[in-house]
Structures are given as structure tokens and as C-alpha cells.
Coordinates of C-alpha atoms in Angstrom, one line a residue:
Chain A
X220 CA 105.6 213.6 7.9
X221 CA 108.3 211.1 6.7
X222 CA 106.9 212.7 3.1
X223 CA 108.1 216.0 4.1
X224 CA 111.1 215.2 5.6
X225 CA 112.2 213.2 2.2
X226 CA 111.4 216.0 0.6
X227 CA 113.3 218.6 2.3
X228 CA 116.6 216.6 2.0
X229 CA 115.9 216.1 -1.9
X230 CA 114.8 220.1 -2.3
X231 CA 118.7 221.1 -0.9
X232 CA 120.2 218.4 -3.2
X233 CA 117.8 219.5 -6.1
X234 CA 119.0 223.1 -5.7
X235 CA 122.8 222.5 -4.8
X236 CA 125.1 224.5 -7.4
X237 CA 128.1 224.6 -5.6
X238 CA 129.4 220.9 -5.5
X239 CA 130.4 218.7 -8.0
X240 CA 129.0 215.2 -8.7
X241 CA 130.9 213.1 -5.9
X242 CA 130.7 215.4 -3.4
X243 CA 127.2 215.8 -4.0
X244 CA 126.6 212.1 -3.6
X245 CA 128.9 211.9 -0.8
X246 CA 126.0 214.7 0.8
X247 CA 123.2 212.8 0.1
X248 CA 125.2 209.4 1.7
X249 CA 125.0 211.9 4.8
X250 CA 121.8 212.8 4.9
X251 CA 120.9 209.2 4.5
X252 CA 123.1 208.5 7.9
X253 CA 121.2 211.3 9.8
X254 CA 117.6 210.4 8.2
X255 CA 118.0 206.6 8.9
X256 CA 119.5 207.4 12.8
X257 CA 116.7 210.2 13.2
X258 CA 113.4 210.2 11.3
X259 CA 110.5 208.2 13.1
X260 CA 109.7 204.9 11.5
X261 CA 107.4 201.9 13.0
X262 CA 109.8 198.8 12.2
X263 CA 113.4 198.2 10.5
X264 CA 111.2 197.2 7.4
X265 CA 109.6 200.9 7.0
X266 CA 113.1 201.9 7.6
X267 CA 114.2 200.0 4.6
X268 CA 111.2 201.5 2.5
X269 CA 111.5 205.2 2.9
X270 CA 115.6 204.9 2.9
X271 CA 115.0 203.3 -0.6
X272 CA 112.5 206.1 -1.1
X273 CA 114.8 209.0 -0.3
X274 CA 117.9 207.3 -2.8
X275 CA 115.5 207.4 -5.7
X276 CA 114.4 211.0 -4.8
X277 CA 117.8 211.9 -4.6
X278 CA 118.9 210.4 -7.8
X279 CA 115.8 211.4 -10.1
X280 CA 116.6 214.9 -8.6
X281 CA 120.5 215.5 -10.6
X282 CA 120.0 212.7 -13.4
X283 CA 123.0 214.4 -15.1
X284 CA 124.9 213.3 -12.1
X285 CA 126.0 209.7 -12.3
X286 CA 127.4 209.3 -8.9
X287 CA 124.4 209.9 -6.9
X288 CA 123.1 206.8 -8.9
X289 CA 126.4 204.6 -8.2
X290 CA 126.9 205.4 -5.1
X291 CA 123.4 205.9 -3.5
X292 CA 122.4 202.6 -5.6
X293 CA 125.3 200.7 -3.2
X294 CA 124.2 201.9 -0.4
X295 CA 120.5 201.0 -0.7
X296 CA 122.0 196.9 -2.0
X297 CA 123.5 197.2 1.3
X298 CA 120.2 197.9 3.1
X299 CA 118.7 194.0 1.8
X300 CA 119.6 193.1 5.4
X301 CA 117.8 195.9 7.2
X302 CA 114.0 193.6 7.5
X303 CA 113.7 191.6 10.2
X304 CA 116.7 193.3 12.5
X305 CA 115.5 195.2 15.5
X306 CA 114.7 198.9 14.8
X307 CA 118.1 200.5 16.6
X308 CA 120.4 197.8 14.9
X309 CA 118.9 198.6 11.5
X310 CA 119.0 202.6 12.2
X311 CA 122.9 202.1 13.5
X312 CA 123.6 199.4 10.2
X313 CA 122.0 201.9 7.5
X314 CA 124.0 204.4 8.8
X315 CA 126.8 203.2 9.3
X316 CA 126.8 201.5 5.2
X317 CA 126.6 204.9 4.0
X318 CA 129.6 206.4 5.8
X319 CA 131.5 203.6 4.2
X320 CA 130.3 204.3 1.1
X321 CA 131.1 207.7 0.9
X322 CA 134.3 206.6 2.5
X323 CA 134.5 204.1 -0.7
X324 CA 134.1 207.3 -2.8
X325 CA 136.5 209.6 -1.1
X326 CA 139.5 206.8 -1.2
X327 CA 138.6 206.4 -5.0
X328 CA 138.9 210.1 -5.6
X329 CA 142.5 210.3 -3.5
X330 CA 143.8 207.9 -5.7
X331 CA 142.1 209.4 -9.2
X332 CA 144.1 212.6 -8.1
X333 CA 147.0 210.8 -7.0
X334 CA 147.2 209.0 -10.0
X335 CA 146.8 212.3 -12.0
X336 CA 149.8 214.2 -10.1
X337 CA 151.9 211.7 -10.6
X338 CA 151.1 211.3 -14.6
X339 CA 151.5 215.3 -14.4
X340 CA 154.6 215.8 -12.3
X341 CA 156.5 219.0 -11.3
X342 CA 156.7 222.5 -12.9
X343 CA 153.6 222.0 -15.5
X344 CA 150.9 224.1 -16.7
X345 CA 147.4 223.0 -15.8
X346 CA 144.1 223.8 -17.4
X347 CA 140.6 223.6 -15.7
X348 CA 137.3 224.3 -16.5
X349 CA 134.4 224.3 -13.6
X350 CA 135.1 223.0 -10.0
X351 CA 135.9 219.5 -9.7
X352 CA 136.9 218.5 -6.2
X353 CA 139.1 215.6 -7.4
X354 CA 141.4 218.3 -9.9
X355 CA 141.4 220.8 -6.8
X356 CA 143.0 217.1 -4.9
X357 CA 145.3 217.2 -7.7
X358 CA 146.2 220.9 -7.6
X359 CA 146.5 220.7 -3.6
X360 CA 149.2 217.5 -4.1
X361 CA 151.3 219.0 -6.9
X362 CA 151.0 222.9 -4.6
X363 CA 155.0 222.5 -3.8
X364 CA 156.1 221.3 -6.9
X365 CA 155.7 224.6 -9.0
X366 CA 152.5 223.7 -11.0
X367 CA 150.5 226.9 -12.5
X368 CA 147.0 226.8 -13.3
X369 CA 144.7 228.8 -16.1
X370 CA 141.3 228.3 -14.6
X371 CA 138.1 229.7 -16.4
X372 CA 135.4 231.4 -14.8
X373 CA 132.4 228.8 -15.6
X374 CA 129.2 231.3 -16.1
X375 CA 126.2 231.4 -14.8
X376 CA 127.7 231.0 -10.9
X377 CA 131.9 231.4 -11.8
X378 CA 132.6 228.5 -9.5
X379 CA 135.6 229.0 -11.2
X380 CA 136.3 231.8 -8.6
X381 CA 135.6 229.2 -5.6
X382 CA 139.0 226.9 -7.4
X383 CA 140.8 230.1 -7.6
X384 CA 140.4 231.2 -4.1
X385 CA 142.1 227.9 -3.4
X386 CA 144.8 228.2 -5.8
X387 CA 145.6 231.2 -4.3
X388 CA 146.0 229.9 -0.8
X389 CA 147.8 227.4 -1.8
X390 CA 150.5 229.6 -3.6
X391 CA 149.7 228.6 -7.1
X392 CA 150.2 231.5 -9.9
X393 CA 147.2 231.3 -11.3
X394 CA 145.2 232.6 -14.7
X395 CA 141.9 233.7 -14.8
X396 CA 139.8 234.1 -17.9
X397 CA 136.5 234.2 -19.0
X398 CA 134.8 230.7 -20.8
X399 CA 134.7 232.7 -23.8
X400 CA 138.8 233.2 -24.0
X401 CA 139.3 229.0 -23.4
X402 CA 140.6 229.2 -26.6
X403 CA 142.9 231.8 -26.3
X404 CA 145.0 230.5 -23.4
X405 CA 144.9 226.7 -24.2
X406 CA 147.9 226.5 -25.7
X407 CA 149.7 227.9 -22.8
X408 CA 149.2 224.8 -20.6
X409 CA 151.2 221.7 -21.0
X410 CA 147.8 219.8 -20.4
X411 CA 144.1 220.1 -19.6
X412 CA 142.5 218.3 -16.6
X413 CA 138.9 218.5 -16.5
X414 CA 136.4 216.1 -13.5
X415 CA 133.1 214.9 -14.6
X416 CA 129.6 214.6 -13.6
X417 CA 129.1 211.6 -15.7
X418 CA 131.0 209.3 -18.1
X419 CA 128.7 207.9 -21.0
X420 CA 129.6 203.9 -21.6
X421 CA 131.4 205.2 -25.0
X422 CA 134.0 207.0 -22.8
X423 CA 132.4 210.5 -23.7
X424 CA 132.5 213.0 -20.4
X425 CA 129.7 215.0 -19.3
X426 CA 131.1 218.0 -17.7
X427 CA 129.9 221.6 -16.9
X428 CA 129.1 223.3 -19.8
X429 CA 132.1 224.5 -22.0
X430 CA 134.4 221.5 -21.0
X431 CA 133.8 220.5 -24.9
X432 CA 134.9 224.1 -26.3
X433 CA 138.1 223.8 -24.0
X434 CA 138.4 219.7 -25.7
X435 CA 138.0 221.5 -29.2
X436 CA 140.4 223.9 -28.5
X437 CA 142.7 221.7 -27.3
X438 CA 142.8 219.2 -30.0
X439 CA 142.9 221.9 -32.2
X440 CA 146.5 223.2 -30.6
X441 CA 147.7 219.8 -29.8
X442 CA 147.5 220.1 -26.0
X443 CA 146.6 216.8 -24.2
X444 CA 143.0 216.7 -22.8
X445 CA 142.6 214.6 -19.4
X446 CA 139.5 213.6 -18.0
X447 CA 140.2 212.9 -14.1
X448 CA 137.3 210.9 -11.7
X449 CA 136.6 207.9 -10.0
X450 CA 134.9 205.0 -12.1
X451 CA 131.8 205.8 -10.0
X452 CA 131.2 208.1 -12.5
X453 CA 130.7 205.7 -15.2
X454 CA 126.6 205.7 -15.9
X455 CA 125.3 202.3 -16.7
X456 CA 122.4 200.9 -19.3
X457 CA 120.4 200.9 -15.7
X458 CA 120.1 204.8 -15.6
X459 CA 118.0 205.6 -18.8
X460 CA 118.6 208.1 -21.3
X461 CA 121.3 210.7 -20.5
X462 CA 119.8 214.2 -19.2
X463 CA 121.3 217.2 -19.2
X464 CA 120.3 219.3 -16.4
X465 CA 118.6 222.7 -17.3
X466 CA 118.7 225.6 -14.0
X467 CA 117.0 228.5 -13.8
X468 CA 117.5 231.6 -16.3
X469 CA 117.3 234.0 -13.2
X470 CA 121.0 232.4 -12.8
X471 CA 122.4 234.1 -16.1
X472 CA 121.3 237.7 -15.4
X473 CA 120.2 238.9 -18.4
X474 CA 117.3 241.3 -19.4
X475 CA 113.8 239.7 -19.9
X476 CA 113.3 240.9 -23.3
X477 CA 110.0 239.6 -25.6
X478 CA 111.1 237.1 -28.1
X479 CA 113.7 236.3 -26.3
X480 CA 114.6 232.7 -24.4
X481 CA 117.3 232.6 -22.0
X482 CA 119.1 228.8 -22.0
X483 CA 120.6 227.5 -19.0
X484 CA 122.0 224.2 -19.9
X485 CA 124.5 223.2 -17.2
X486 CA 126.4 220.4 -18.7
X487 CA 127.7 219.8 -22.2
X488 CA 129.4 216.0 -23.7
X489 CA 132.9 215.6 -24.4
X490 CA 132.8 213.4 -26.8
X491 CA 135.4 210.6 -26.5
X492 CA 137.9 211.2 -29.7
X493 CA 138.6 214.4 -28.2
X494 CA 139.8 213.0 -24.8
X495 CA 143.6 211.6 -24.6
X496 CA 142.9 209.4 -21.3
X497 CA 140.9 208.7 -18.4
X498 CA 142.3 208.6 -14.9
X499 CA 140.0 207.0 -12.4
X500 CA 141.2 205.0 -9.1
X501 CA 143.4 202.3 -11.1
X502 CA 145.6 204.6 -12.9
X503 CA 145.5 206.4 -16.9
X504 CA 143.2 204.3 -19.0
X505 CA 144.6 205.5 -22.7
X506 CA 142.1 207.1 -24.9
X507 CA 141.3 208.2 -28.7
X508 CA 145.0 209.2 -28.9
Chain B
X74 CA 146.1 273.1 -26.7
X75 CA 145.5 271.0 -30.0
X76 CA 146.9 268.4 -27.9
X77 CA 144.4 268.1 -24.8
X78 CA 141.6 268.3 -28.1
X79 CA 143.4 265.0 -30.1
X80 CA 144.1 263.2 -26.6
X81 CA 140.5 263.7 -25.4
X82 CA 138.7 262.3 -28.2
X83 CA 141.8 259.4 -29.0
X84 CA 140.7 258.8 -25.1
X85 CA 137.2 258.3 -25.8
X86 CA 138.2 255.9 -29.0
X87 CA 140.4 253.6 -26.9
X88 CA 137.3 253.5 -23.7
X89 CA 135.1 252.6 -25.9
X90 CA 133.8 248.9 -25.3
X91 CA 130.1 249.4 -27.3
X92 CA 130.9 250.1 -31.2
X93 CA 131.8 247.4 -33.5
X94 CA 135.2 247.9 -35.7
X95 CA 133.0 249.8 -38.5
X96 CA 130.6 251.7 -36.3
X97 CA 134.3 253.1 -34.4
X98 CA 136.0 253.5 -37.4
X99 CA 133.1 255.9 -38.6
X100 CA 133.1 257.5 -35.0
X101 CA 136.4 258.9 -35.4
X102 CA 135.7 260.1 -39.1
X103 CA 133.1 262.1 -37.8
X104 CA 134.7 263.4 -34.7
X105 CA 137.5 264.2 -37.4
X106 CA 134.9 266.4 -39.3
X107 CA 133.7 268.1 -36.0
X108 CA 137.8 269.1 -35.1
X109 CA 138.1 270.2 -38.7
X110 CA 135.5 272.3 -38.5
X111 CA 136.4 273.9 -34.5
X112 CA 139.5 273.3 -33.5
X113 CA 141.8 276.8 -34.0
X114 CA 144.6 276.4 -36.1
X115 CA 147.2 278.9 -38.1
X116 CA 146.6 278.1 -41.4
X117 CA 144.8 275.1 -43.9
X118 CA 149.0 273.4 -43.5
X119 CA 148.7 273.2 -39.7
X120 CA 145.2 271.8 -40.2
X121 CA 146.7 269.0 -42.6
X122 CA 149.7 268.2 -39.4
X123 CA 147.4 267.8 -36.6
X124 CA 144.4 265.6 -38.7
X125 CA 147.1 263.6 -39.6
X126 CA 147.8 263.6 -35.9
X127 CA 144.7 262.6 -34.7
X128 CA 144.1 260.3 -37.5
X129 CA 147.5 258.2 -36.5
X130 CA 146.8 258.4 -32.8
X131 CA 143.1 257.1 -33.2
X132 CA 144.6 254.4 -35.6
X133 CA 146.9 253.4 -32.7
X134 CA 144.3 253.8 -30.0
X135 CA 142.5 250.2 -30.8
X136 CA 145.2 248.3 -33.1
X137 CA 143.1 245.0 -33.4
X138 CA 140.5 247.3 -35.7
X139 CA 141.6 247.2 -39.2
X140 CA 138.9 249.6 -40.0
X141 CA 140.3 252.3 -38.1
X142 CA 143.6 252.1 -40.4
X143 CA 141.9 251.5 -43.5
X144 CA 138.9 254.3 -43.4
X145 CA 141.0 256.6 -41.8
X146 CA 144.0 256.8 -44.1
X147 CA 141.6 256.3 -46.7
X148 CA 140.7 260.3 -45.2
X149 CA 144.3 261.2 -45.0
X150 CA 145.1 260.4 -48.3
X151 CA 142.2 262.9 -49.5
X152 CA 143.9 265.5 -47.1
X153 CA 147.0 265.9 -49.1
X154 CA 145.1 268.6 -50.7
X155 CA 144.9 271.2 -47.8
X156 CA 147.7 273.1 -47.3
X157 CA 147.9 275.9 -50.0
X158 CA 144.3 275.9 -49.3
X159 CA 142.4 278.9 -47.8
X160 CA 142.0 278.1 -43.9
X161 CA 137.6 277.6 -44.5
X162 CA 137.8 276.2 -47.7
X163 CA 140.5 273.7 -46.2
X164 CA 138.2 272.8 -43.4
X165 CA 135.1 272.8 -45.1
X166 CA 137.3 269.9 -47.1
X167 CA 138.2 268.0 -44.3
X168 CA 135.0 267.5 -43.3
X169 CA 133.5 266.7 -46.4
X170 CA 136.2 263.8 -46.8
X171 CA 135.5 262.5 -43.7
X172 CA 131.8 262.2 -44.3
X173 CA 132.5 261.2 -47.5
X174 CA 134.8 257.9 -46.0
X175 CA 132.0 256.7 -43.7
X176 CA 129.2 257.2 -46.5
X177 CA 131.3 254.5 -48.7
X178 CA 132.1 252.7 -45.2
X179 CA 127.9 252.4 -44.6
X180 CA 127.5 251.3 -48.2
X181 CA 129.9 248.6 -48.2
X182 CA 128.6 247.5 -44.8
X183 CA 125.0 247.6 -46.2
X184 CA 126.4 245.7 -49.6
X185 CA 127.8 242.9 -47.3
X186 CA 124.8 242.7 -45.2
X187 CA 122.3 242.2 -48.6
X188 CA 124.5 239.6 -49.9
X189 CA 124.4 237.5 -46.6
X190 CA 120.7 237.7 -46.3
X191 CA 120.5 236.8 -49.6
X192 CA 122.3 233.7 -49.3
X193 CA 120.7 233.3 -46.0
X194 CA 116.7 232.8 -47.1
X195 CA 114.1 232.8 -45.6
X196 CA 112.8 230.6 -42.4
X197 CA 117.1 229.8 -41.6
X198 CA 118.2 230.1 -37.9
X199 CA 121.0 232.0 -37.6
X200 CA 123.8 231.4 -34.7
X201 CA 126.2 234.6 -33.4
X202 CA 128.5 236.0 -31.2
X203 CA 128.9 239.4 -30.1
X204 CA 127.5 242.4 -31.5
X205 CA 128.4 243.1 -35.3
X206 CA 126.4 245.9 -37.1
X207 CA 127.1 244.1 -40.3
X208 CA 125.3 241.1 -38.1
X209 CA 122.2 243.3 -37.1
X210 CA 121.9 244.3 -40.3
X211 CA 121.2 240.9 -41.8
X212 CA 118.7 240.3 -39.2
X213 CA 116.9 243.7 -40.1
X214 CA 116.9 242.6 -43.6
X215 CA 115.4 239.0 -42.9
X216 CA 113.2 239.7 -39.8
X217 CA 110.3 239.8 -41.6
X218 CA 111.4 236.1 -43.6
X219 CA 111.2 233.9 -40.6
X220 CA 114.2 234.1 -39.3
X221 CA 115.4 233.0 -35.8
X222 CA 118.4 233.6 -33.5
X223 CA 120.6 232.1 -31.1
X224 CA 123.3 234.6 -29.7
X225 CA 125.7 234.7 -26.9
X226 CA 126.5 236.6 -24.3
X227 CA 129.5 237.4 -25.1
X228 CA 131.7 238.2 -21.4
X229 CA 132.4 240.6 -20.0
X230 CA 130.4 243.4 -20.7
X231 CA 127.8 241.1 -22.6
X232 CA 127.1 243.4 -25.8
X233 CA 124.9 239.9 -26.8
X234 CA 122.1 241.6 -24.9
X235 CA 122.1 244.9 -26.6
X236 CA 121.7 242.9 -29.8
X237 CA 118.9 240.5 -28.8
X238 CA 117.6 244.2 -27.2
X239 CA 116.9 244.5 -31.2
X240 CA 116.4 241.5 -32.4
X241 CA 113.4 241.4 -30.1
X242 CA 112.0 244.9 -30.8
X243 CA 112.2 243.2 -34.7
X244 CA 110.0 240.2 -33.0
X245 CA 112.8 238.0 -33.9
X246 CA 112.2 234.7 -32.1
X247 CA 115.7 234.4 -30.2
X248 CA 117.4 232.1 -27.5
X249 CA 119.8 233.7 -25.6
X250 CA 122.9 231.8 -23.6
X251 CA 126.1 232.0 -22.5
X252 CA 129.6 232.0 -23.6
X253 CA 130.0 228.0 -22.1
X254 CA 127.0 227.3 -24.1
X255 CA 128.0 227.7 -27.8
X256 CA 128.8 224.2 -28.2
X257 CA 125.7 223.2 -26.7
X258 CA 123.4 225.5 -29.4
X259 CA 125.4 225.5 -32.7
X260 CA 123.6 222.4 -33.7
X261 CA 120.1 223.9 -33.5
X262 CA 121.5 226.9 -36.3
X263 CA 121.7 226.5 -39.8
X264 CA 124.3 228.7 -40.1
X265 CA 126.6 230.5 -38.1
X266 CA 127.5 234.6 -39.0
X267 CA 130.0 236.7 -37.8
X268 CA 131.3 240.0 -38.5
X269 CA 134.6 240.6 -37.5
X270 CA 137.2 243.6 -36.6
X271 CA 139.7 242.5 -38.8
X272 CA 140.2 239.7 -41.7
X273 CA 144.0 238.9 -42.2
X274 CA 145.8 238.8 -45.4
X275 CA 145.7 234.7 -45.0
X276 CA 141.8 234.9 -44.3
X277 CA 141.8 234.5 -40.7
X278 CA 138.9 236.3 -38.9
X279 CA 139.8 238.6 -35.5
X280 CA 136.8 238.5 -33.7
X281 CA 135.3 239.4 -30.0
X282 CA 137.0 236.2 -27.6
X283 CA 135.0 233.1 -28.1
X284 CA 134.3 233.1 -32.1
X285 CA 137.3 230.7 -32.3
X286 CA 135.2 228.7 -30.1
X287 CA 132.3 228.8 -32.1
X288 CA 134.2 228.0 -35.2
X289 CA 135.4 224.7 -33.7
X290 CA 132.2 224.0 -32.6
X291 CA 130.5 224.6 -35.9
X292 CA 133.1 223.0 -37.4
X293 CA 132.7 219.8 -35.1
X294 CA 128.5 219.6 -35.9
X295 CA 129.1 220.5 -39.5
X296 CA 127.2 223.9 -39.5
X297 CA 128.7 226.7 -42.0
X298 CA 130.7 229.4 -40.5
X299 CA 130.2 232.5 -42.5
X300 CA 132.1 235.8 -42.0
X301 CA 129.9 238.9 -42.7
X302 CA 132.3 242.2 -43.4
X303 CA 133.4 244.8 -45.5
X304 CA 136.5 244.4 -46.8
X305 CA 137.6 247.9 -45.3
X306 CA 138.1 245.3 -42.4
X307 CA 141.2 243.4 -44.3
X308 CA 144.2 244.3 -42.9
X309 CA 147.2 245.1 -44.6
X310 CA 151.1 244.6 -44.4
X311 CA 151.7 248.2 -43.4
X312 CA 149.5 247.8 -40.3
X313 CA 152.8 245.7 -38.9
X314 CA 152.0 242.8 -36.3
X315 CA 148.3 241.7 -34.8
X316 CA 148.1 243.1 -31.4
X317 CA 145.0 241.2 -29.3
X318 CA 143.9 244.2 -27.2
X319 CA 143.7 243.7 -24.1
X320 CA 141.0 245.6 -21.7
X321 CA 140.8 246.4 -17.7
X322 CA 140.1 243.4 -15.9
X323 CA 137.5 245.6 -13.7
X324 CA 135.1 244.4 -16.5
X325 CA 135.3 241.0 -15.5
X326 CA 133.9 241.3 -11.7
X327 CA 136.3 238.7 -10.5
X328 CA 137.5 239.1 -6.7
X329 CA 141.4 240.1 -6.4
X330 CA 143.2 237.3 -4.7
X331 CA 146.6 236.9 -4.6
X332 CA 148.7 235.2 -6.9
X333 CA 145.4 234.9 -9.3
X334 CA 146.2 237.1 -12.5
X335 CA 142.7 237.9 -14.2
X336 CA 143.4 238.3 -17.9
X337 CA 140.6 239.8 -20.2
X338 CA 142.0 239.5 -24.0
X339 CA 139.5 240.9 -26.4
X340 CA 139.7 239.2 -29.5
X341 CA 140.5 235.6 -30.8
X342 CA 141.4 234.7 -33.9
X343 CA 139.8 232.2 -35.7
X344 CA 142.0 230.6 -38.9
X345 CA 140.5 230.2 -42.4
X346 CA 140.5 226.3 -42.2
X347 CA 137.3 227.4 -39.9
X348 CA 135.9 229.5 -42.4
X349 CA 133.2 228.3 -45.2
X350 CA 133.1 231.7 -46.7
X351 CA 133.2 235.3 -46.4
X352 CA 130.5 237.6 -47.6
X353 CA 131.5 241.5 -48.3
X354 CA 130.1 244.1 -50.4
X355 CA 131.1 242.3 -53.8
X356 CA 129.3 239.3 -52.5
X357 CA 130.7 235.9 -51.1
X358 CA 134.2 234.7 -51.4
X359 CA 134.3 230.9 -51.0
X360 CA 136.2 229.5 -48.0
X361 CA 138.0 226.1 -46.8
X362 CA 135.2 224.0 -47.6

């Protein structure tokens, strides 16, 4: 029973493609909240069990994604007090430490992106690749100041159309390419600002695939290449090797042919030479030049 | 009359989206032999005016394809001869130049592609993007050696799949991914090959969008970059500026939103820095490095 209800919540989060890393942690903080409140448990010590439980399903299920593992890792330190409370405080304590975590994450974010507008400034021409929830902050808090945006379409899903449908609301002229013209239309942006699912301890950024074609391409033109997220992106020594998430080919749309493999690698590394700065919570960190 | 006959084949030349540079190129030669042949004119000097026509207009119709220029004023040069010629004689002429311009055109192409697979071997893995015949024909000519593939998409209209169409009826062992994906694949290639729809008098390869990509990539991992073309595909100083054609934005399947511009720019060019050598029908001509 409690099996099965772990296992629904970690199925949605397993097969989530239309939110980024934070927000995708910030989810599974909710869940958390309604599972510890809802889900039928003897004592507040089983509680503390199957809410570890669920965190590690939920992290082992996006290991690309190094939020779920910050964030849902500070919540479960938090839950060290939950044994030996009475069942309702413990339900009412567990949720109530994972709405301030996510809280924690959404402040961190708000400043990331503050941070970023105000390194930007007015009147500049902004590149994106994928959808990152912090550069769409950034976007929404530089809308009156006469910023443009190229955005690409990210294949398999074009999430890049989700960012763009924003843009337009917002009343920011707007570019849209395909991945495959990044390097055509670099050069017309003052500056690329790309999110992150995951920054490596050597600085490198792991990003939806084709974030590293758009670094080439800018380092090739001379355009500065931002990466923009809260440090609770950093991955640690205490997550294992970096994976990089592999989806389903029925995602790309192409012909099953014989002899023929269809790849569906969702995230590529930016290696960290290729990156001018970081901009996370405290403000620019300087980077390879 | 004669004009409705030059403006309905120039329209089928500028629509089309499935032919390589050479393949088009010898298109319009032939569909130059088939108006020699039909359409009615006076006398053998009219004929000579509206080839000449059609030849220039066809030329125009897709500027980014040096072939076109070079293969068909190759032909108009051999017309020069028609007027004072009887009216048959003068068609008969025509047509025989014309098929005589894409015979050379397939030799050279099928030169180039014995030279690459040549210096290719046996057992290599072979990275592309797009659909080159010069390309396809190196994989004829090793698919029996071992070789394997990895090719792209290539957005929008995804001519990658037509080509691993072949490369699987060859039993080629291929991967397939996207456009966002190059970066992620060029490492698992021992070579990169291109064809191209126009090599510049400095070198520099135009190519379907996203080869400039793949150069910087290759060049990143330290994989070759090979161009694979004839050198009717070297443009000239009378061909005036580089125009990037650019298609209907239709192709791309994005929604219309307002102040969102799509933009769907055909070709990239990728500079000779990128570029370890070109292969053409004399053989292979070193390259940056």
C-alpha cells in the first residue's frame, strides 16, 4: 500500500519533461508535504522511514538532476526529529520542513535571477537554450527594459516553445530557431544565459542537450556565455558518478528503420573553460575568462 | 508562353527542399535538355536567348548552391554555338550539352566519393549531418568494410532520415539523433564527413544549418572534419556575395505567437580553421591542421 503509493509519486516525477531541475525538486518537496499529512503510517517513526524512502526514490529517479538530491537530502536531515513525536505533530513537522525548503529554493532562484538582470541591464540581447525557470525570472524582471530574446527550439519536446509563449506575453521581440541554427544567430546576442540541471564540482554545467554547441559557438564569436542557478545545483562527492539521463526514442519521432538506433540523450556538459561566470544566489562568481 | 514554361520549372528548383546542391544542379541540366528538346521557339537564336534565360533564372533561384552557377554556365558556354544552327540540330545540341555537364558532374562526384572511402578504411565510424549524395556515396562504397554511422536529424524537414532510410537498406549499423545531440556523439566517430553546397574561395564550407556546430564540436573532441565535394561546388568571384537562403517558416511547426519571429536559415558556414581537409575528385587537399 504505502509501496504503491511511493511509487506513483516517483512514476510522475520519473516521467516529468516539462520542468526544469528546481522546479522539479520543488514538486517532489510537495508531494512529500501531502504524502507525510496523508498516507497511513502506524507511528511518527514509520513516518520517518517511508518519507526517507520516497526522497531516495525520488532522487535515484532524475540522477542528472542535482537539486532533487540537495534539496530533498535537506529536507529528510530535517526529519532526525520526526521519532518519538506524536504521530499528528510529526505529520504537521515533516510537512511543514518541506514547504520551507522549497521556499529556501524559490528565494535562492529570485535572487540568481535578480542577480543576473542586474549584471545584464536594459536594452540587451539575450540567448537561451531549453527552459530554465530561473532565466524565464530573469526575462520576466528585465520585460520593461527593452531586452530581446533568441530562444531555440530544444528537440525532442521544443520546450523552447513553452519560454516563447511567455516571451510573447510579456511583450518581448523574440527569435525563434531551430538547435541546429545556435550557431547562426549567436553572434546577434550581446550574451548567452543558459540554467542548469547540474553543476559538476569543476564548475562544468550540465544542461539540456545542445547548451554545449551554443558554449562552442559562443566562444567561437566572442559572445559571453552565463550559466544562471542557485548553488543547490552544485552535485557533491555524495551523489556518485554523473548520469546523464537517456528518454524514450518514441520522443524523437523518427522512422524505425533496421540498423538503425535512435539516441535520446537529454543532457549534454558544458565544460567549464567555456563558461565566463556563474550566477547563483550570492551574485557573478567569475569564470575561465 | 516561354515564360509560364521557364517560371514553372525555376519554381520547382527554388521548392525544392530534397536534392543536395549536385543532385539540383543536375536537375535543372536535365530539365534544360527536356525544354530544348519541346519548348516552341522561332529559330536555333531564340533557342540560345531563352536557355540562357532559364539557365540565369535557375542559377538565381537557390543562390547558396555553387553548383547551380558552375554546371550551369558550364552548359551556356557550350551554347554559344546555336544560333546559325538549323532549329533540330540546335536542339539536339542543347540537349546533348546538358547531359553531357551532369555526366562530368556524376564523375567528379563519384571521383570525390572513392577518394574519401579510400582514406576512410575499413571498420571507421563515420559522423554526418544532413543528406549529401557525395556522403551516401562513401557509405555505398564502404558498407560492405565495416563501416558504421552516426547521423543527425538535421531540422526541419529531417533529410537525416531519408539517409539512414539507406544506410539501413545497406545494413549499415547506424545511431540516429538529433540536431542538440551532435556534441554529445562526435566523440564516438572517427571521423566526421560532409558534403557541402558551396566551398568559398577562402575554403570555408556552406553547409545545411548545424555543420558549423559539428565542426566546433569535432574540433573540441579532436575528431577530423573532412569535407567530401566536387570542386564544381567552389564558388567563384563572379557569383557576387554569399546569400544564406532562407526557407518558409511553415517547415518548422512552431505555433505563431506574437512578437515571436520564427527564423529558418538554411545553411551555416563553417570557416577553414574547422576544416582538416577536403576530399574532391583529384583527391584530398590538406586543411588547417
Amino acid at each position: 500500500m504505502i509501496e504503491r503509493a511511493v511509487h506513483r509519486r516517483v512514476r510522475t516525477i520519473a516521467e516529468d519533461r516539462t520542468h526544469g531541475a528546481s522546479e522539479l525538486a520543488r514538486i517532489c518537496l510537495h508531494m512529500g508535504a501531502d504524502f507525510a499529512l496523508r498516507e497511513p503510517v502506524r507511528d511518527s517513526a514509520e513516518l520517518h522511514d517511508v518519507l526517507g524512502q520516497l526522497a531516495a526514490a525520488m532522487t535515484a529517479a532524475r540522477p542528472s538532476m542535482a537539486p532533487l538530491y540537495n534539496l530533498l537530502n535537506r529536507w529528510t536531515e530535517r526529519l532526525a526529529q520526526l521519532p518519538g513525536m506524536e504521530l499528528d505533530a510529526a505529520r504537521q513537522a515533516a510537512a511543514a520542513a518541506a514547504r520551507e525548503v522549497a521556499e529556501e529554493s524559490v528565494r535562492a532562484m529570485g535572487e540568481a535571477a535578480r542577480h543576473a538582470s542586474g549584471l545584464i541591464g536594459a536594452g540587451r540581447t539575450v540567448m537561451t537554450h531549453s527552459l530554465s525557470s530561473t532565466v524565464r525570472e530573469v526575462f520576466r524582471l528585465l520585460k520593461d527594459g527593452g531586452v530581446r530574446a533568441i530562444v531555440s527550439e530544444s528537440r525532442p519536446l521544443c520546450e523552447g516553445y513553452a519560454l516563447t509563449d511567455q516571451l510573447s506575453e510579456w511583450g518581448i521581440p523574440t527569435v525563434l530557431i531551430t538547435d541546429a541554427q545556435l550557431g547562426l544567430f549567436v553572434k546577434q546576442a550581446d550574451l548567452v544565459l543558459v540554467g542548469a540541471d547540474a553543476i559538476l564540482e569543476d564548475g562544468a554545467a550540465v544542461n539540456k542537450a545542445g547548451t554545449y554547441l551554443l558554449a562552442l559557438a559562443a566562444r567561437d564569436q566572442g559572445v559571453p556565455f552565463y550559466v544562471c542557478c542557485e548553488s543547490f545545483k552544485r552535485r557533491s562527492a555524495g551523489m556518485g558518478p554523473l548520469e546523464l539521463e537517456e528518454m524514450g526514442t518514441e520522443e524523437i519521432g523518427a522512422p524505425e528503420q533496421p540498423h538503425v538506433t535512435v539516441r535520446n540523450v537529454y543532457f549534454d556538459v558544458t565544460p567549464r573553460r567555456l563558461i565566463t561566470g556563474w550566477i547563483n544566489e550570492h551574485g557573478l562568481d567569475g569564470g575561465a575568462h
